[in-house]
XYZ file of C-alpha atoms in Angstrom:
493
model
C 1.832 22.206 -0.668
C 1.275 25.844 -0.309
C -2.198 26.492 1.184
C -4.505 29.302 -0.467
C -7.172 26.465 -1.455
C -8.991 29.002 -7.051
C -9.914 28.655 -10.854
C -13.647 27.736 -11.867
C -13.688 25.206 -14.790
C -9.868 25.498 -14.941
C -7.279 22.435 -15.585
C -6.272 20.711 -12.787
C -3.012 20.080 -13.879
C -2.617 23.307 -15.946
C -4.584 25.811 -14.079
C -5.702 27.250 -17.525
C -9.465 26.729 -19.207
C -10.025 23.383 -20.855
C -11.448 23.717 -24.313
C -13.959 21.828 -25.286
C -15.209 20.482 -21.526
C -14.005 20.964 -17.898
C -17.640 23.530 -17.679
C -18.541 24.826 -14.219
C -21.782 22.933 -12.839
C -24.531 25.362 -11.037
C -25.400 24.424 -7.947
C -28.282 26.269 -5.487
C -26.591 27.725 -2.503
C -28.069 26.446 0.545
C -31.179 28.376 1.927
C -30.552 28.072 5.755
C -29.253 30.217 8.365
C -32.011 32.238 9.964
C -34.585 31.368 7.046
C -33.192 33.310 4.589
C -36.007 32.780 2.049
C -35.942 32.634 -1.832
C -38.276 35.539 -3.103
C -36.706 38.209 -5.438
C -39.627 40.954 -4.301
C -38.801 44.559 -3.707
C -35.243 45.402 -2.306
C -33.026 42.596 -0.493
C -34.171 43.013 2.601
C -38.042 44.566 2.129
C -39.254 47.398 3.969
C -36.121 49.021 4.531
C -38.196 50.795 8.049
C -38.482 47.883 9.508
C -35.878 47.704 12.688
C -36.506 43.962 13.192
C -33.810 41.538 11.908
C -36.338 39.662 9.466
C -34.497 39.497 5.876
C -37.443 39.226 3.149
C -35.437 38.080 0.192
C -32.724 35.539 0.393
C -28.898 35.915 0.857
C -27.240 34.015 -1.971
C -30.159 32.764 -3.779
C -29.454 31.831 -7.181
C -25.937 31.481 -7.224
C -23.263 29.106 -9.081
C -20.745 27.189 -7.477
C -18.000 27.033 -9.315
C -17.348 22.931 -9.426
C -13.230 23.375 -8.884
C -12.024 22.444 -11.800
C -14.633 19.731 -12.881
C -13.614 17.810 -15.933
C -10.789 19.879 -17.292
C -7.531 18.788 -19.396
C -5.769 16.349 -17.381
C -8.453 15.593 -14.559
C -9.570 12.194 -14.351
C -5.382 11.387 -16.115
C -3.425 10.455 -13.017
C -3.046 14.275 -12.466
C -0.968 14.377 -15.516
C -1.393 17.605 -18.362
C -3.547 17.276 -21.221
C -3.685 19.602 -23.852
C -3.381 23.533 -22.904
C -5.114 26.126 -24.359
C -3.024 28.957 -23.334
C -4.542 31.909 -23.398
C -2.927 34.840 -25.027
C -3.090 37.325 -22.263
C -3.921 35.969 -18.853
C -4.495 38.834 -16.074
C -3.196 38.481 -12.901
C -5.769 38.439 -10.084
C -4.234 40.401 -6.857
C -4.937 40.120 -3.365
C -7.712 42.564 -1.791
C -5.330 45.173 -1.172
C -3.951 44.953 -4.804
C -0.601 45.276 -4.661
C -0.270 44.357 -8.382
C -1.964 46.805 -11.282
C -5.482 45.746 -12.268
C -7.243 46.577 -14.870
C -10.098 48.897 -14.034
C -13.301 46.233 -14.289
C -11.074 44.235 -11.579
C -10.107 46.929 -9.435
C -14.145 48.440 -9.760
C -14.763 44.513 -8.528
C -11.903 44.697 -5.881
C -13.674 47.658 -4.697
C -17.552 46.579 -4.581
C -16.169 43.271 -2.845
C -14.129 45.237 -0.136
C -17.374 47.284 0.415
C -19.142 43.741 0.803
C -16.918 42.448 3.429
C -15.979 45.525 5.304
C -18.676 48.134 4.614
C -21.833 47.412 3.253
C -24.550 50.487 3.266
C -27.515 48.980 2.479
C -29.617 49.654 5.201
C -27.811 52.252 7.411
C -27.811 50.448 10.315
C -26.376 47.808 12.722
C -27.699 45.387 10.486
C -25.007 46.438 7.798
C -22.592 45.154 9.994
C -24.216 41.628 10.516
C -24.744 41.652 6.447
C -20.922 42.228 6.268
C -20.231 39.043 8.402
C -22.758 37.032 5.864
C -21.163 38.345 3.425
C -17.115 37.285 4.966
C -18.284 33.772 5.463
C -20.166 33.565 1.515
C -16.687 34.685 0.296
C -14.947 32.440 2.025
C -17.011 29.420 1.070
C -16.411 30.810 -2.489
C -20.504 30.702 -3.244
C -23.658 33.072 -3.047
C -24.112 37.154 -3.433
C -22.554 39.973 -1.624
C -25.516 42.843 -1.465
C -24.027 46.213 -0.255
C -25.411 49.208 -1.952
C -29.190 49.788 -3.124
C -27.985 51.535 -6.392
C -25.161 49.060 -7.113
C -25.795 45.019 -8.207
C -24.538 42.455 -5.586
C -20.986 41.015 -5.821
C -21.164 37.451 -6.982
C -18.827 35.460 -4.730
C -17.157 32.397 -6.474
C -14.718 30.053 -5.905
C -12.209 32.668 -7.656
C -12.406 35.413 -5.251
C -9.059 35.708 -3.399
C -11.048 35.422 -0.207
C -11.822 31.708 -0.444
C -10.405 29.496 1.458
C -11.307 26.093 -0.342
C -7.586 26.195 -1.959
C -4.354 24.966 -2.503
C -1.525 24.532 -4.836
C -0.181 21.091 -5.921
C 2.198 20.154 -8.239
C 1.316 17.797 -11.411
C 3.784 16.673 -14.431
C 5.190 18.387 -17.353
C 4.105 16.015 -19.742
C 6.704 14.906 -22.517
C 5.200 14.028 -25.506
C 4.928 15.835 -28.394
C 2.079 17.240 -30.971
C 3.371 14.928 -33.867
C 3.144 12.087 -31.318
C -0.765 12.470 -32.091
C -1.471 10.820 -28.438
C -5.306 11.873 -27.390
C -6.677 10.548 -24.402
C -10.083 9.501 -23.953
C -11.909 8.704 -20.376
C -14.571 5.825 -20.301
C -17.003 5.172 -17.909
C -15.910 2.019 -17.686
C -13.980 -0.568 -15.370
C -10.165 -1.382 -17.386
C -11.223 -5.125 -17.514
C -14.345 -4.194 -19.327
C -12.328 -1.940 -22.012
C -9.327 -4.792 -21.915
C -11.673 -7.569 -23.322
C -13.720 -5.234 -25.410
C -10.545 -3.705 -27.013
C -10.907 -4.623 -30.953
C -14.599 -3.653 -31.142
C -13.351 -0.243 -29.284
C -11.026 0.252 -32.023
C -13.605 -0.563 -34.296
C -15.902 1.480 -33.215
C -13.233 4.855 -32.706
C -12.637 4.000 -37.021
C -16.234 4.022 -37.437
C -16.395 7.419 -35.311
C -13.246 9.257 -37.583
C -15.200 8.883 -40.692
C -14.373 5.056 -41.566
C -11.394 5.917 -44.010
C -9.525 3.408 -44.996
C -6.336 5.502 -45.133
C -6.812 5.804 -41.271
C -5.794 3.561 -38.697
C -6.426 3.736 -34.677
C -4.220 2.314 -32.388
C -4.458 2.149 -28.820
C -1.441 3.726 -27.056
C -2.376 2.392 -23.175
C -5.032 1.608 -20.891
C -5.132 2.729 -17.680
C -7.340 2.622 -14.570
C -8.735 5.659 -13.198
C -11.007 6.265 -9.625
C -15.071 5.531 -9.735
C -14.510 2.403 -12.185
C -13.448 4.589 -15.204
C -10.183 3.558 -17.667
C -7.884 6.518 -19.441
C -7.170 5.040 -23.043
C -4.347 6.925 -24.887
C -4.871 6.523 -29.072
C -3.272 7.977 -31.938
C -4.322 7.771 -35.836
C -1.779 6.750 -38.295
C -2.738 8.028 -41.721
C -1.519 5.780 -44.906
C -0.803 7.307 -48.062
C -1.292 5.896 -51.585
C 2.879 6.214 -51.894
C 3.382 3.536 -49.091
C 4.401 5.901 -45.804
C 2.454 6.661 -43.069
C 2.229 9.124 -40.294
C 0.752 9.517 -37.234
C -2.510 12.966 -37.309
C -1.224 15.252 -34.627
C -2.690 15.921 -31.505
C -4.360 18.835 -31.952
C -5.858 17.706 -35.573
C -7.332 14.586 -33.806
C -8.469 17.075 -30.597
C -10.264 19.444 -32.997
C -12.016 16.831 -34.827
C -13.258 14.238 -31.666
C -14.526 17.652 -29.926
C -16.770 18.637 -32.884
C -20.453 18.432 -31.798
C -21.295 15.516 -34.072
C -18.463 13.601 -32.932
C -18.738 13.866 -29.369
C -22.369 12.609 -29.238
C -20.938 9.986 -31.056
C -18.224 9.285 -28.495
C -20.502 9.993 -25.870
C -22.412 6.860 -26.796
C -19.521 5.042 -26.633
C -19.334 5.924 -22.447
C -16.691 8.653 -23.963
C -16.924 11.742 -20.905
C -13.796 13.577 -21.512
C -11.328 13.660 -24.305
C -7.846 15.498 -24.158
C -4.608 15.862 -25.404
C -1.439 14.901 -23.905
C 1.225 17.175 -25.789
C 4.096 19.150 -24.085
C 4.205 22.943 -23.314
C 6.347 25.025 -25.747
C 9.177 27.375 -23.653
C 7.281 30.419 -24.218
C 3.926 28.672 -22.927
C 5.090 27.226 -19.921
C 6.914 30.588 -19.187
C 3.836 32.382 -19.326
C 1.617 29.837 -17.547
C 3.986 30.419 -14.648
C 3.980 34.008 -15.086
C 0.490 34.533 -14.234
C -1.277 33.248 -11.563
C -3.947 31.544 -11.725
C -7.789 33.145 -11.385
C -8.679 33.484 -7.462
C -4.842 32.345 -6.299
C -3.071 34.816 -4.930
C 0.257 36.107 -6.168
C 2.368 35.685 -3.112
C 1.362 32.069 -2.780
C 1.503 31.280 -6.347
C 5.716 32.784 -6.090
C 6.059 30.458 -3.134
C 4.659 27.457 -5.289
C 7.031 27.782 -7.691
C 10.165 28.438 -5.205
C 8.850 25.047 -3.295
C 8.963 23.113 -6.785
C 10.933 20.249 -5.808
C 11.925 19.448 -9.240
C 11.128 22.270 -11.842
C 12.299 20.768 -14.740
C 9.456 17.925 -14.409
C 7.034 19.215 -12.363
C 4.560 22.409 -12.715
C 2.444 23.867 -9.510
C -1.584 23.635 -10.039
C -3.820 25.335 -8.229
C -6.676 22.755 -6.436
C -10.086 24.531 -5.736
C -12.637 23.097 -3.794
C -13.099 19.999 -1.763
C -14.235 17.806 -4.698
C -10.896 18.902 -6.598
C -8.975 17.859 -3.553
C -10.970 14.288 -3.303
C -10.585 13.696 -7.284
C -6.518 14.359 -6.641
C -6.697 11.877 -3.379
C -8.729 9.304 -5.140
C -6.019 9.325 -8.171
C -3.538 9.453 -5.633
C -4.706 6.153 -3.876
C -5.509 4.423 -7.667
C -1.738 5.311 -8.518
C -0.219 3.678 -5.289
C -2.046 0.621 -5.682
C -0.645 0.754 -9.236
C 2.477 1.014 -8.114
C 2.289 -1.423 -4.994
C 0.848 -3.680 -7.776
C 3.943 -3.014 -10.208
C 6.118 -3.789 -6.634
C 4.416 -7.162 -6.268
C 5.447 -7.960 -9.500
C 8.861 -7.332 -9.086
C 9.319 -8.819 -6.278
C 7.665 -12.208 -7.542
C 10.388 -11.607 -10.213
C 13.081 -11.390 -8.418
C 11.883 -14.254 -6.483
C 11.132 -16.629 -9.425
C 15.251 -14.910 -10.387
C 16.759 -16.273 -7.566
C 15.138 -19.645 -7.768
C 16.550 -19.754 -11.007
C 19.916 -18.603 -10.023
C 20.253 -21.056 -7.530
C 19.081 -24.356 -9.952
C 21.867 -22.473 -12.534
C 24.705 -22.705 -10.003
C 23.673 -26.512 -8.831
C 23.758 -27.245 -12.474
C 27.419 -25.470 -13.053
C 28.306 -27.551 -10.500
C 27.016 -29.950 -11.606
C 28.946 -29.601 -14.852
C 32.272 -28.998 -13.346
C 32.084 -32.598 -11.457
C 30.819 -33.962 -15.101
C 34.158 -32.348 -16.837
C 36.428 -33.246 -14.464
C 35.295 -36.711 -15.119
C 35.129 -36.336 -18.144
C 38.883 -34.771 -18.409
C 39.903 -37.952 -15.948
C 38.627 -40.381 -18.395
C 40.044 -38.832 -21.624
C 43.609 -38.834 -20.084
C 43.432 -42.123 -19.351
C 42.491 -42.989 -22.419
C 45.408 -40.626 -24.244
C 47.591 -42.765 -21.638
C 46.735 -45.851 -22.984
C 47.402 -44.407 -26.171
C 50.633 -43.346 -25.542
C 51.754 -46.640 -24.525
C 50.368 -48.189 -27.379
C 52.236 -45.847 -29.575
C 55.363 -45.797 -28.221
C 55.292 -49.682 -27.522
C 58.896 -50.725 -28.825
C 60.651 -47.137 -28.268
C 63.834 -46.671 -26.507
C 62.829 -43.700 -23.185
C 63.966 -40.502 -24.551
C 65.220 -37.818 -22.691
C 62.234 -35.629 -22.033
C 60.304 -39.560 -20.545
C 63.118 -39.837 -18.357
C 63.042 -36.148 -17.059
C 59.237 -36.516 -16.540
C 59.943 -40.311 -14.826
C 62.288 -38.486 -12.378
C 59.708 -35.500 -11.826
C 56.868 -37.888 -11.099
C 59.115 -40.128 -8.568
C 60.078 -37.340 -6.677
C 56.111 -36.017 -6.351
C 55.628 -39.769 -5.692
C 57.469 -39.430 -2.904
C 57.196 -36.345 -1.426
C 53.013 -37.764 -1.643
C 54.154 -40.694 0.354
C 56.497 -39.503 3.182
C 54.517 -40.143 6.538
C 54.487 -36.173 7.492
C 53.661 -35.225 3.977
C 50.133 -35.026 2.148
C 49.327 -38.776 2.153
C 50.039 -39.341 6.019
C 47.507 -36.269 6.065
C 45.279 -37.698 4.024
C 45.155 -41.150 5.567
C 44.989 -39.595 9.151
C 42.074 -37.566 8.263
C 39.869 -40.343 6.654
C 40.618 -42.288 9.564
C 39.054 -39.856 11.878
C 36.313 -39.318 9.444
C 35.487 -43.265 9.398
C 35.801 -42.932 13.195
C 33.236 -40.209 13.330
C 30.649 -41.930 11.233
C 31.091 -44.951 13.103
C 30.274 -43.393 16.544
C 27.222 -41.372 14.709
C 26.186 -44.669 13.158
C 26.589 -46.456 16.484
C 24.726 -43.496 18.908
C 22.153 -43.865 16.107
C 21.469 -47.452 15.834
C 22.362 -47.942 19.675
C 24.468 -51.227 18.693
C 28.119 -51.427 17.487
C 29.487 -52.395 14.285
C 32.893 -51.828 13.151
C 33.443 -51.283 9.289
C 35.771 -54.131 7.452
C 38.556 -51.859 6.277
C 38.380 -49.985 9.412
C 39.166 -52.883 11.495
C 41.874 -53.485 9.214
C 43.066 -50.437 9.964
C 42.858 -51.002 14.154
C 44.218 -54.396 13.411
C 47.109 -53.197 11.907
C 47.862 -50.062 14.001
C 47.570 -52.400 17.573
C 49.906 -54.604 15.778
C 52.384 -51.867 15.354
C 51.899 -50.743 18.799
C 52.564 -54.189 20.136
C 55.522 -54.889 17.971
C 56.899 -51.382 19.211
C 55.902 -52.233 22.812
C 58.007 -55.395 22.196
C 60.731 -53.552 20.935
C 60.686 -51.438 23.966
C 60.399 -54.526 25.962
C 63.337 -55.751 24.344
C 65.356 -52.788 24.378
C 64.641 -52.027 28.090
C 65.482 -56.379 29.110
C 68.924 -55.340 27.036
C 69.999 -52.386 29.161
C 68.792 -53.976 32.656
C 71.047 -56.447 31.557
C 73.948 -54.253 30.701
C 73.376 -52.224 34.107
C 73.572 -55.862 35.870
C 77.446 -56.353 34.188
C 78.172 -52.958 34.774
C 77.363 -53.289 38.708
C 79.190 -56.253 38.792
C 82.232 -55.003 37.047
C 82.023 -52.273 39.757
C 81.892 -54.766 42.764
C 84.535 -56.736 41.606
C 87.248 -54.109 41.395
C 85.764 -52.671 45.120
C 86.239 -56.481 46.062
């Protein structure tokens, strides 16, 4: 954000006047500092003999206070552009040394406000110089009157003059839609749940307000939530013909006729504050809106706005004047993050809800792969069955006998001891095992399944009957060793 905190009654997210509303509010500057009273007697400061610092009429009585940029196009819309009324030549306002050309009313008010600041001669004294100080810190609060010359009127200090500091540039959207698109926004003073559940009378209501033609229908675009309990609805009119088609009144039709006096009371009653269009800015608009900068902004800041546009083709710099300008952005700001924080939450509970359902698909696939294989079990056996039945009283043909031989030799590469059966067999045995010494540690008492002790019965009994082949094998060589040693000793002998 480039800092040079300007543009009375301007559009927040244009910079440029608002037609129709966006007007500057008057406020009293304040009356304090040393007593500066209110009366309008004589010259500014009375009896110009008198030495003493006693100031008879008061310094920047009577001003306005330019209210930033109030209600203009686009201000209460989510900092968004509503409809521009460019201006067909815009000057540029220059710094206080005005480096750019001016035209000569500006540079006459360049002048009288350098005099102001830097070299008032009203009285011809010292107090000139303290006058000059009052009148630095009036121009940079952007309010009151700069006196500095009997014969010449005061300079009025606003929040345009390039010497306040209440200022910034910000950047705001290009918006996208076009004049045809006939959107018009209107701002209620309103909460959204309010305009939500009184939605059809609204429409009503807006059809009553456009004349009641039957040709016309309103439709509600969006509804939004804005700061201070207010709600941005977007409409549009679609106009019927007596041929059958239809098409939507554009913008600036439906603009010109909600802004007309009779109209806008009319709206008004309906909590209707602000009304604006949302339509896009031609090439040779925007072009010029960037051209010139805005009223009070200085040039130098305004080039360095447009060089820090972090995305030009979407975004446009807008200058923000004032503290209640910069609150209004903040407050839309915060409403627009809780929006989207609120749009997150919902995502997330989608995805959530997404997953749960992803998971309870995959169980069921499952699910349905077990049931198929079943399934495809079942209806081969049955075909079997079939086949036998069918060929019941046929000689084996050659292909049967090729797929007998295949089978016997899977049969028995299934069944050789190293193979996948002895595999099998082992591993279900030490799966029984385990879930017999987890039942047992659980239940704290032993019990031995039936076909498991089968199994142990039959495995000690071919351990024994190999022991006793051992047995027997090892009684048949002692014996042998026994002949041999005698054989020995009787040919020693």
């Amino acid at each position: 954000m480039a800092f040079n905190f300007g543009g009375a009654a301007t559009n927040p997210a244009t910079g440029l006047a608002a037609p129709g509303f966006g007007t500057t509010t008057t406020a009293a500057a304040p009356a304090g500092f040393g007593g500066f009273g209110t009366t309008t007697t004589g010259g500014l400061f009375g009896n110009t003999q008198n030495k003493g610092f006693g100031f008879s009429s008061g310094l920047g009585t009577g001003t306005t206070a330019a209210a930033g940029f109030g209600t203009g196009l686009g201000t209460t819309l989510g900092g968004g552009f509503g409809g521009f009324n460019i201006q067909p030549q815009q000057q540029q306002q220059g710094s206080f040394f005005g480096q750019q050309a001016q035209a000569p009313a500006q540079s006459n008010q360049l002048v009288h406000t350098a005099n102001a600041l830097s070299a008032p001669t009203l009285l011809g004294d010292e107090r000139d110089a303290i006058l000059a100080k009052w009148n630095q810190l009036q121009a940079f609060w952007g309010t009151g009157k700069g006196y500095f010359n009997n014969q010449l009127p005061p300079v009025d200090f606003t929040q345009e003059n390039p010497f306040c500091r209440f200022k910034a540039v910000g950047y705001s959207c290009i918006p996208g839609s076009k004049d045809e698109d006939g959107l018009v926004v209107l701002a209620f003073n309103k909460k959204e749940a309010d305009v939500r559940s009184q939605q059809q009378h609204l429409v009503e209501s807006l059809h009553k307000v456009l004349g009641g033609n039957q040709t016309l229908t309103v439709n509600v675009e969006g509804v939004k939530a804005l700061p201070d309990d207010q709600t941005e609805v977007v409409i549009y009119v679609v106009e019927r013909s007596p041929n059958g088609t239809s098409k939507r009144i554009p913008a600036t039709t439906l603009y010109s006729y909600v802004e007309q006096a009779n109209t806008k009371a009319q709206l008004t009653q309906l909590a209707v504050f602000m009304s604006v269009t949302r339509t896009e800015l031609s090439p040779a608009q925007l072009k010029q809106l960037l051209a010139n900068a805005p009223a009070g902004v200085d040039p130098i800041i305004w080039e360095q706005a447009k060089v820090d546009n972090p995305d030009a083709d979407k975004l446009i710099p807008v200058p923000m004047v004032g503290f209640k300008e910069l609150l209004r952005r903040l407050k839309i700001q915060d409403q627009m993050t809780k929006q989207h924080q609120s749009r997150v939450d919902i995502i997330s509970n989608d995805i959530s809800e997404l997953q749960k359902n992803q998971a309870t698909t995959v169980a069921k696939i499952a699910q349905y792969k077990r049931k198929l294989m079943d399934l495809s079990h079942r209806v081969l056996q049955v075909l079997i069955k079939q086949e036998i039945q069918r060929k019941s009283g046929y000689a084996i043909q050659v292909d049967e006998e090729h797929l007998r031989v295949q089978l016997d030799t899977i049969q028995c590469e299934l069944n050789a001891p190293t193979q996948f059966k002895g595999r099998l067999n082992e591993l279900m045995s030490q799966i029984r095992m385990q879930n017999h010494f987890g039942a047992v540690r659980s239940e704290e008492r032993y019990s031995v399944d039936g076909d498991l002790l089968r199994e142990i019965r039959q495995h000690l009994k071919q351990q024994q009957e190999g022991l006793s082949q051992l047995i027997s094998v090892i009684k048949d060589d002692v014996e042998d060793i026994k002949l041999i040693e005698h054989g020995l000793l009787d040919r020693l002998g």
